């Protein structure tokens, strides 16, 4: 895929790309290290659902040309895209970058004709749970592989 850039601010750029993007791959490695620490022994269970091969809808956020945040969407069902691999560098948190990435992913899903986004995060990722609530996501029953998983919390949001 040829990346396409969206200029948000003179120093902030969002790039639509795919999972072959080396900046996305590097950010996901940091995300995986963070999640391995947070999830402990459960990390291997979650990790099997977080492969990034062949993701066609990836957004990387750059600040002054440096990759600082990322996220992806993949088809969940005919009406829904699942938000995956959301991450912001620790020193760039609370600056609105994740909000920009998520908004871009939601716009992209809507452009592709999807009606909602769904996602799963861990209850131990308290900041993530609060972030998604703040962004208009509602808690739903755990879906698919997350049914019965105590640490998982699933969300959905309708798209405009």
JSON list of C-alpha atoms in Angstrom, two decimals:
[
{"chain": "A", "resi": 1, "resn": "UNK", "atom": "CA", "xyz": [0.00, 0.00, 0.00]},
{"chain": "A", "resi": 2, "resn": "UNK", "atom": "CA", "xyz": [1.20, 3.50, -0.76]},
{"chain": "A", "resi": 3, "resn": "UNK", "atom": "CA", "xyz": [0.98, 5.53, 2.45]},
{"chain": "A", "resi": 4, "resn": "UNK", "atom": "CA", "xyz": [-1.21, 8.61, 2.36]},
{"chain": "A", "resi": 5, "resn": "UNK", "atom": "CA", "xyz": [-0.56, 11.47, 4.75]},
{"chain": "A", "resi": 6, "resn": "UNK", "atom": "CA", "xyz": [-3.11, 13.63, 6.51]},
{"chain": "A", "resi": 7, "resn": "UNK", "atom": "CA", "xyz": [-1.75, 16.86, 7.96]},
{"chain": "A", "resi": 8, "resn": "UNK", "atom": "CA", "xyz": [-3.40, 17.69, 11.27]},
{"chain": "A", "resi": 9, "resn": "UNK", "atom": "CA", "xyz": [-1.02, 20.25, 12.67]},
{"chain": "A", "resi": 10, "resn": "UNK", "atom": "CA", "xyz": [2.29, 21.58, 11.36]},
{"chain": "A", "resi": 11, "resn": "UNK", "atom": "CA", "xyz": [4.13, 19.12, 13.62]},
{"chain": "A", "resi": 12, "resn": "UNK", "atom": "CA", "xyz": [1.59, 16.24, 13.66]},
{"chain": "A", "resi": 13, "resn": "UNK", "atom": "CA", "xyz": [1.05, 13.99, 10.65]},
{"chain": "A", "resi": 14, "resn": "UNK", "atom": "CA", "xyz": [-1.19, 10.94, 10.35]},
{"chain": "A", "resi": 15, "resn": "UNK", "atom": "CA", "xyz": [-0.25, 8.38, 7.73]},
{"chain": "A", "resi": 16, "resn": "UNK", "atom": "CA", "xyz": [-2.63, 5.75, 6.41]},
{"chain": "A", "resi": 17, "resn": "UNK", "atom": "CA", "xyz": [-0.60, 2.70, 5.57]},
{"chain": "A", "resi": 18, "resn": "UNK", "atom": "CA", "xyz": [-0.53, -1.06, 6.18]},
{"chain": "A", "resi": 19, "resn": "UNK", "atom": "CA", "xyz": [1.22, -3.46, 8.52]},
{"chain": "A", "resi": 20, "resn": "UNK", "atom": "CA", "xyz": [4.38, -3.56, 6.43]},
{"chain": "A", "resi": 21, "resn": "UNK", "atom": "CA", "xyz": [5.20, -0.01, 7.58]},
{"chain": "A", "resi": 22, "resn": "UNK", "atom": "CA", "xyz": [8.46, -0.26, 9.60]},
{"chain": "A", "resi": 23, "resn": "UNK", "atom": "CA", "xyz": [7.40, 2.51, 11.99]},
{"chain": "A", "resi": 24, "resn": "UNK", "atom": "CA", "xyz": [4.19, 0.61, 12.79]},
{"chain": "A", "resi": 25, "resn": "UNK", "atom": "CA", "xyz": [6.16, -2.60, 13.33]},
{"chain": "A", "resi": 26, "resn": "UNK", "atom": "CA", "xyz": [8.54, -0.81, 15.73]},
{"chain": "A", "resi": 27, "resn": "UNK", "atom": "CA", "xyz": [5.68, 0.75, 17.71]},
{"chain": "A", "resi": 28, "resn": "UNK", "atom": "CA", "xyz": [3.91, -2.62, 17.98]},
{"chain": "A", "resi": 29, "resn": "UNK", "atom": "CA", "xyz": [7.09, -4.16, 19.41]},
{"chain": "A", "resi": 30, "resn": "UNK", "atom": "CA", "xyz": [6.97, -1.53, 22.16]},
{"chain": "A", "resi": 31, "resn": "UNK", "atom": "CA", "xyz": [3.27, -2.23, 22.68]},
{"chain": "A", "resi": 32, "resn": "UNK", "atom": "CA", "xyz": [3.92, -5.96, 23.01]},
{"chain": "A", "resi": 33, "resn": "UNK", "atom": "CA", "xyz": [6.66, -5.36, 25.60]},
{"chain": "A", "resi": 34, "resn": "UNK", "atom": "CA", "xyz": [4.29, -3.13, 27.60]},
{"chain": "A", "resi": 35, "resn": "UNK", "atom": "CA", "xyz": [1.45, -5.67, 27.42]},
{"chain": "A", "resi": 36, "resn": "UNK", "atom": "CA", "xyz": [3.73, -8.58, 28.38]},
{"chain": "A", "resi": 37, "resn": "UNK", "atom": "CA", "xyz": [4.56, -6.69, 31.55]},
{"chain": "A", "resi": 38, "resn": "UNK", "atom": "CA", "xyz": [0.91, -5.75, 32.29]},
{"chain": "A", "resi": 39, "resn": "UNK", "atom": "CA", "xyz": [-0.66, -9.09, 31.40]},
{"chain": "A", "resi": 40, "resn": "UNK", "atom": "CA", "xyz": [1.99, -11.35, 32.87]},
{"chain": "A", "resi": 41, "resn": "UNK", "atom": "CA", "xyz": [1.20, -15.03, 32.34]},
{"chain": "A", "resi": 42, "resn": "UNK", "atom": "CA", "xyz": [-1.91, -14.20, 30.28]},
{"chain": "A", "resi": 43, "resn": "UNK", "atom": "CA", "xyz": [0.13, -12.39, 27.62]},
{"chain": "A", "resi": 44, "resn": "UNK", "atom": "CA", "xyz": [0.55, -15.46, 25.42]},
{"chain": "A", "resi": 45, "resn": "UNK", "atom": "CA", "xyz": [-3.23, -15.95, 25.27]},
{"chain": "A", "resi": 46, "resn": "UNK", "atom": "CA", "xyz": [-3.81, -12.37, 24.07]},
{"chain": "A", "resi": 47, "resn": "UNK", "atom": "CA", "xyz": [-0.78, -12.30, 21.82]},
{"chain": "A", "resi": 48, "resn": "UNK", "atom": "CA", "xyz": [-2.18, -15.03, 19.56]},
{"chain": "A", "resi": 49, "resn": "UNK", "atom": "CA", "xyz": [-4.98, -12.63, 18.52]},
{"chain": "A", "resi": 50, "resn": "UNK", "atom": "CA", "xyz": [-2.70, -9.66, 17.87]},
{"chain": "A", "resi": 51, "resn": "UNK", "atom": "CA", "xyz": [-0.68, -10.67, 14.83]},
{"chain": "A", "resi": 52, "resn": "UNK", "atom": "CA", "xyz": [-0.06, -7.76, 12.50]},
{"chain": "A", "resi": 53, "resn": "UNK", "atom": "CA", "xyz": [0.54, -9.66, 9.27]},
{"chain": "A", "resi": 54, "resn": "UNK", "atom": "CA", "xyz": [-1.68, -8.46, 6.42]},
{"chain": "A", "resi": 55, "resn": "UNK", "atom": "CA", "xyz": [-3.39, -5.58, 8.22]},
{"chain": "A", "resi": 56, "resn": "UNK", "atom": "CA", "xyz": [-4.48, -3.30, 5.38]},
{"chain": "A", "resi": 57, "resn": "UNK", "atom": "CA", "xyz": [-5.73, -0.37, 7.48]},
{"chain": "A", "resi": 58, "resn": "UNK", "atom": "CA", "xyz": [-3.04, 1.07, 9.73]},
{"chain": "A", "resi": 59, "resn": "UNK", "atom": "CA", "xyz": [-2.57, 4.63, 10.97]},
{"chain": "A", "resi": 60, "resn": "UNK", "atom": "CA", "xyz": [0.77, 5.91, 12.24]},
{"chain": "A", "resi": 61, "resn": "UNK", "atom": "CA", "xyz": [0.96, 9.29, 13.96]},
{"chain": "A", "resi": 62, "resn": "UNK", "atom": "CA", "xyz": [4.18, 11.27, 13.64]},
{"chain": "A", "resi": 63, "resn": "UNK", "atom": "CA", "xyz": [5.23, 14.25, 15.74]},
{"chain": "A", "resi": 64, "resn": "UNK", "atom": "CA", "xyz": [8.02, 16.21, 14.09]},
{"chain": "A", "resi": 65, "resn": "UNK", "atom": "CA", "xyz": [8.62, 13.21, 11.82]},
{"chain": "A", "resi": 66, "resn": "UNK", "atom": "CA", "xyz": [9.02, 10.77, 14.72]},
{"chain": "A", "resi": 67, "resn": "UNK", "atom": "CA", "xyz": [6.53, 7.86, 14.99]},
{"chain": "A", "resi": 68, "resn": "UNK", "atom": "CA", "xyz": [4.71, 8.36, 18.29]},
{"chain": "A", "resi": 69, "resn": "UNK", "atom": "CA", "xyz": [1.37, 6.49, 18.08]},
{"chain": "A", "resi": 70, "resn": "UNK", "atom": "CA", "xyz": [-0.41, 3.90, 16.00]},
{"chain": "A", "resi": 71, "resn": "UNK", "atom": "CA", "xyz": [-3.53, 1.83, 15.56]},
{"chain": "A", "resi": 72, "resn": "UNK", "atom": "CA", "xyz": [-5.19, -0.45, 13.05]},
{"chain": "A", "resi": 73, "resn": "UNK", "atom": "CA", "xyz": [-8.59, -1.76, 12.03]},
{"chain": "A", "resi": 74, "resn": "UNK", "atom": "CA", "xyz": [-9.54, -5.07, 10.51]},
{"chain": "A", "resi": 75, "resn": "UNK", "atom": "CA", "xyz": [-12.87, -6.46, 9.44]},
{"chain": "A", "resi": 76, "resn": "UNK", "atom": "CA", "xyz": [-14.74, -8.12, 12.28]},
{"chain": "A", "resi": 77, "resn": "UNK", "atom": "CA", "xyz": [-18.00, -8.79, 10.40]},
{"chain": "A", "resi": 78, "resn": "UNK", "atom": "CA", "xyz": [-19.87, -7.27, 7.47]},
{"chain": "A", "resi": 79, "resn": "UNK", "atom": "CA", "xyz": [-20.91, -4.24, 9.55]},
{"chain": "A", "resi": 80, "resn": "UNK", "atom": "CA", "xyz": [-17.96, -3.85, 11.92]},
{"chain": "A", "resi": 81, "resn": "UNK", "atom": "CA", "xyz": [-14.27, -3.12, 12.00]},
{"chain": "A", "resi": 82, "resn": "UNK", "atom": "CA", "xyz": [-12.22, -4.17, 15.01]},
{"chain": "A", "resi": 83, "resn": "UNK", "atom": "CA", "xyz": [-9.74, -1.64, 16.41]},
{"chain": "A", "resi": 84, "resn": "UNK", "atom": "CA", "xyz": [-6.37, -3.29, 17.02]},
{"chain": "A", "resi": 85, "resn": "UNK", "atom": "CA", "xyz": [-2.84, -2.41, 18.13]},
{"chain": "A", "resi": 86, "resn": "UNK", "atom": "CA", "xyz": [-3.51, 1.05, 19.60]},
{"chain": "A", "resi": 87, "resn": "UNK", "atom": "CA", "xyz": [-0.34, 2.41, 21.19]},
{"chain": "A", "resi": 88, "resn": "UNK", "atom": "CA", "xyz": [1.22, 5.73, 22.11]},
{"chain": "A", "resi": 89, "resn": "UNK", "atom": "CA", "xyz": [4.84, 6.18, 23.17]},
{"chain": "A", "resi": 90, "resn": "UNK", "atom": "CA", "xyz": [4.88, 6.75, 26.96]},
{"chain": "A", "resi": 91, "resn": "UNK", "atom": "CA", "xyz": [6.44, 10.21, 26.70]},
{"chain": "A", "resi": 92, "resn": "UNK", "atom": "CA", "xyz": [3.77, 11.29, 24.17]},
{"chain": "A", "resi": 93, "resn": "UNK", "atom": "CA", "xyz": [0.72, 10.27, 26.18]},
{"chain": "A", "resi": 94, "resn": "UNK", "atom": "CA", "xyz": [-1.96, 12.78, 27.22]},
{"chain": "A", "resi": 95, "resn": "UNK", "atom": "CA", "xyz": [-1.22, 14.95, 24.18]},
{"chain": "A", "resi": 96, "resn": "UNK", "atom": "CA", "xyz": [-4.19, 13.87, 22.06]},
{"chain": "A", "resi": 97, "resn": "UNK", "atom": "CA", "xyz": [-2.28, 11.62, 19.67]},
{"chain": "A", "resi": 98, "resn": "UNK", "atom": "CA", "xyz": [-4.26, 8.47, 20.46]},
{"chain": "A", "resi": 99, "resn": "UNK", "atom": "CA", "xyz": [-7.48, 10.44, 19.97]},
{"chain": "A", "resi": 100, "resn": "UNK", "atom": "CA", "xyz": [-6.29, 11.52, 16.54]},
{"chain": "A", "resi": 101, "resn": "UNK", "atom": "CA", "xyz": [-5.32, 7.97, 15.57]},
{"chain": "A", "resi": 102, "resn": "UNK", "atom": "CA", "xyz": [-8.63, 6.54, 16.77]},
{"chain": "A", "resi": 103, "resn": "UNK", "atom": "CA", "xyz": [-10.63, 9.25, 15.02]},
{"chain": "A", "resi": 104, "resn": "UNK", "atom": "CA", "xyz": [-8.77, 8.57, 11.77]},
{"chain": "A", "resi": 105, "resn": "UNK", "atom": "CA", "xyz": [-9.40, 4.83, 12.08]},
{"chain": "A", "resi": 106, "resn": "UNK", "atom": "CA", "xyz": [-13.11, 5.45, 12.70]},
{"chain": "A", "resi": 107, "resn": "UNK", "atom": "CA", "xyz": [-13.27, 7.77, 9.67]},
{"chain": "A", "resi": 108, "resn": "UNK", "atom": "CA", "xyz": [-11.54, 5.19, 7.52]},
{"chain": "A", "resi": 109, "resn": "UNK", "atom": "CA", "xyz": [-13.94, 2.46, 8.68]},
{"chain": "A", "resi": 110, "resn": "UNK", "atom": "CA", "xyz": [-16.91, 4.71, 7.85]},
{"chain": "A", "resi": 111, "resn": "UNK", "atom": "CA", "xyz": [-15.43, 5.51, 4.41]},
{"chain": "A", "resi": 112, "resn": "UNK", "atom": "CA", "xyz": [-15.23, 1.78, 3.76]},
{"chain": "A", "resi": 113, "resn": "UNK", "atom": "CA", "xyz": [-18.94, 1.42, 4.58]},
{"chain": "A", "resi": 114, "resn": "UNK", "atom": "CA", "xyz": [-18.77, -0.08, 8.06]},
{"chain": "A", "resi": 115, "resn": "UNK", "atom": "CA", "xyz": [-21.39, 0.92, 10.63]},
{"chain": "A", "resi": 116, "resn": "UNK", "atom": "CA", "xyz": [-19.46, 0.41, 13.88]},
{"chain": "A", "resi": 117, "resn": "UNK", "atom": "CA", "xyz": [-16.14, -0.32, 15.49]},
{"chain": "A", "resi": 118, "resn": "UNK", "atom": "CA", "xyz": [-15.57, -2.94, 18.17]},
{"chain": "A", "resi": 119, "resn": "UNK", "atom": "CA", "xyz": [-12.52, -3.58, 20.30]},
{"chain": "A", "resi": 120, "resn": "UNK", "atom": "CA", "xyz": [-11.15, -5.50, 23.26]},
{"chain": "A", "resi": 121, "resn": "UNK", "atom": "CA", "xyz": [-8.79, -4.25, 25.92]},
{"chain": "A", "resi": 122, "resn": "UNK", "atom": "CA", "xyz": [-7.66, -5.57, 29.26]},
{"chain": "A", "resi": 123, "resn": "UNK", "atom": "CA", "xyz": [-9.15, -4.46, 32.54]},
{"chain": "A", "resi": 124, "resn": "UNK", "atom": "CA", "xyz": [-5.60, -3.90, 33.79]},
{"chain": "A", "resi": 125, "resn": "UNK", "atom": "CA", "xyz": [-5.16, -1.23, 31.11]},
{"chain": "A", "resi": 126, "resn": "UNK", "atom": "CA", "xyz": [-7.18, 1.21, 33.18]},
{"chain": "A", "resi": 127, "resn": "UNK", "atom": "CA", "xyz": [-6.11, 4.21, 31.07]},
{"chain": "A", "resi": 128, "resn": "UNK", "atom": "CA", "xyz": [-7.27, 2.45, 27.90]},
{"chain": "A", "resi": 129, "resn": "UNK", "atom": "CA", "xyz": [-10.65, 1.56, 29.40]},
{"chain": "A", "resi": 130, "resn": "UNK", "atom": "CA", "xyz": [-11.21, 5.18, 30.43]},
{"chain": "A", "resi": 131, "resn": "UNK", "atom": "CA", "xyz": [-9.96, 6.45, 27.06]},
{"chain": "A", "resi": 132, "resn": "UNK", "atom": "CA", "xyz": [-12.46, 4.37, 25.08]},
{"chain": "A", "resi": 133, "resn": "UNK", "atom": "CA", "xyz": [-15.32, 5.39, 27.36]},
{"chain": "A", "resi": 134, "resn": "UNK", "atom": "CA", "xyz": [-14.35, 9.03, 26.88]},
{"chain": "A", "resi": 135, "resn": "UNK", "atom": "CA", "xyz": [-14.33, 8.50, 23.10]},
{"chain": "A", "resi": 136, "resn": "UNK", "atom": "CA", "xyz": [-17.95, 7.28, 23.09]},
{"chain": "A", "resi": 137, "resn": "UNK", "atom": "CA", "xyz": [-17.42, 3.53, 23.22]},
{"chain": "A", "resi": 138, "resn": "UNK", "atom": "CA", "xyz": [-19.92, 1.45, 25.20]},
{"chain": "A", "resi": 139, "resn": "UNK", "atom": "CA", "xyz": [-19.08, -1.74, 27.04]},
{"chain": "A", "resi": 140, "resn": "UNK", "atom": "CA", "xyz": [-20.62, -4.80, 25.38]},
{"chain": "A", "resi": 141, "resn": "UNK", "atom": "CA", "xyz": [-20.58, -8.50, 26.27]},
{"chain": "A", "resi": 142, "resn": "UNK", "atom": "CA", "xyz": [-17.23, -10.07, 25.47]},
{"chain": "A", "resi": 143, "resn": "UNK", "atom": "CA", "xyz": [-17.19, -11.37, 21.92]},
{"chain": "A", "resi": 144, "resn": "UNK", "atom": "CA", "xyz": [-15.54, -14.23, 20.03]},
{"chain": "A", "resi": 145, "resn": "UNK", "atom": "CA", "xyz": [-12.34, -15.43, 21.67]},
{"chain": "A", "resi": 146, "resn": "UNK", "atom": "CA", "xyz": [-12.83, -13.10, 24.65]},
{"chain": "A", "resi": 147, "resn": "UNK", "atom": "CA", "xyz": [-16.06, -14.75, 25.91]},
{"chain": "A", "resi": 148, "resn": "UNK", "atom": "CA", "xyz": [-15.42, -15.89, 29.46]},
{"chain": "A", "resi": 149, "resn": "UNK", "atom": "CA", "xyz": [-12.05, -14.14, 29.72]},
{"chain": "A", "resi": 150, "resn": "UNK", "atom": "CA", "xyz": [-12.10, -12.35, 33.07]},
{"chain": "A", "resi": 151, "resn": "UNK", "atom": "CA", "xyz": [-9.48, -9.71, 32.23]},
{"chain": "A", "resi": 152, "resn": "UNK", "atom": "CA", "xyz": [-11.08, -8.68, 28.91]},
{"chain": "A", "resi": 153, "resn": "UNK", "atom": "CA", "xyz": [-13.52, -5.83, 28.41]},
{"chain": "A", "resi": 154, "resn": "UNK", "atom": "CA", "xyz": [-15.11, -5.31, 24.99]},
{"chain": "A", "resi": 155, "resn": "UNK", "atom": "CA", "xyz": [-16.51, -2.10, 23.52]},
{"chain": "A", "resi": 156, "resn": "UNK", "atom": "CA", "xyz": [-18.39, -0.87, 20.48]},
{"chain": "A", "resi": 157, "resn": "UNK", "atom": "CA", "xyz": [-19.21, 2.49, 18.92]},
{"chain": "A", "resi": 158, "resn": "UNK", "atom": "CA", "xyz": [-21.50, 3.36, 16.05]},
{"chain": "A", "resi": 159, "resn": "UNK", "atom": "CA", "xyz": [-19.99, 5.30, 13.17]},
{"chain": "A", "resi": 160, "resn": "UNK", "atom": "CA", "xyz": [-21.52, 8.29, 11.44]}
]
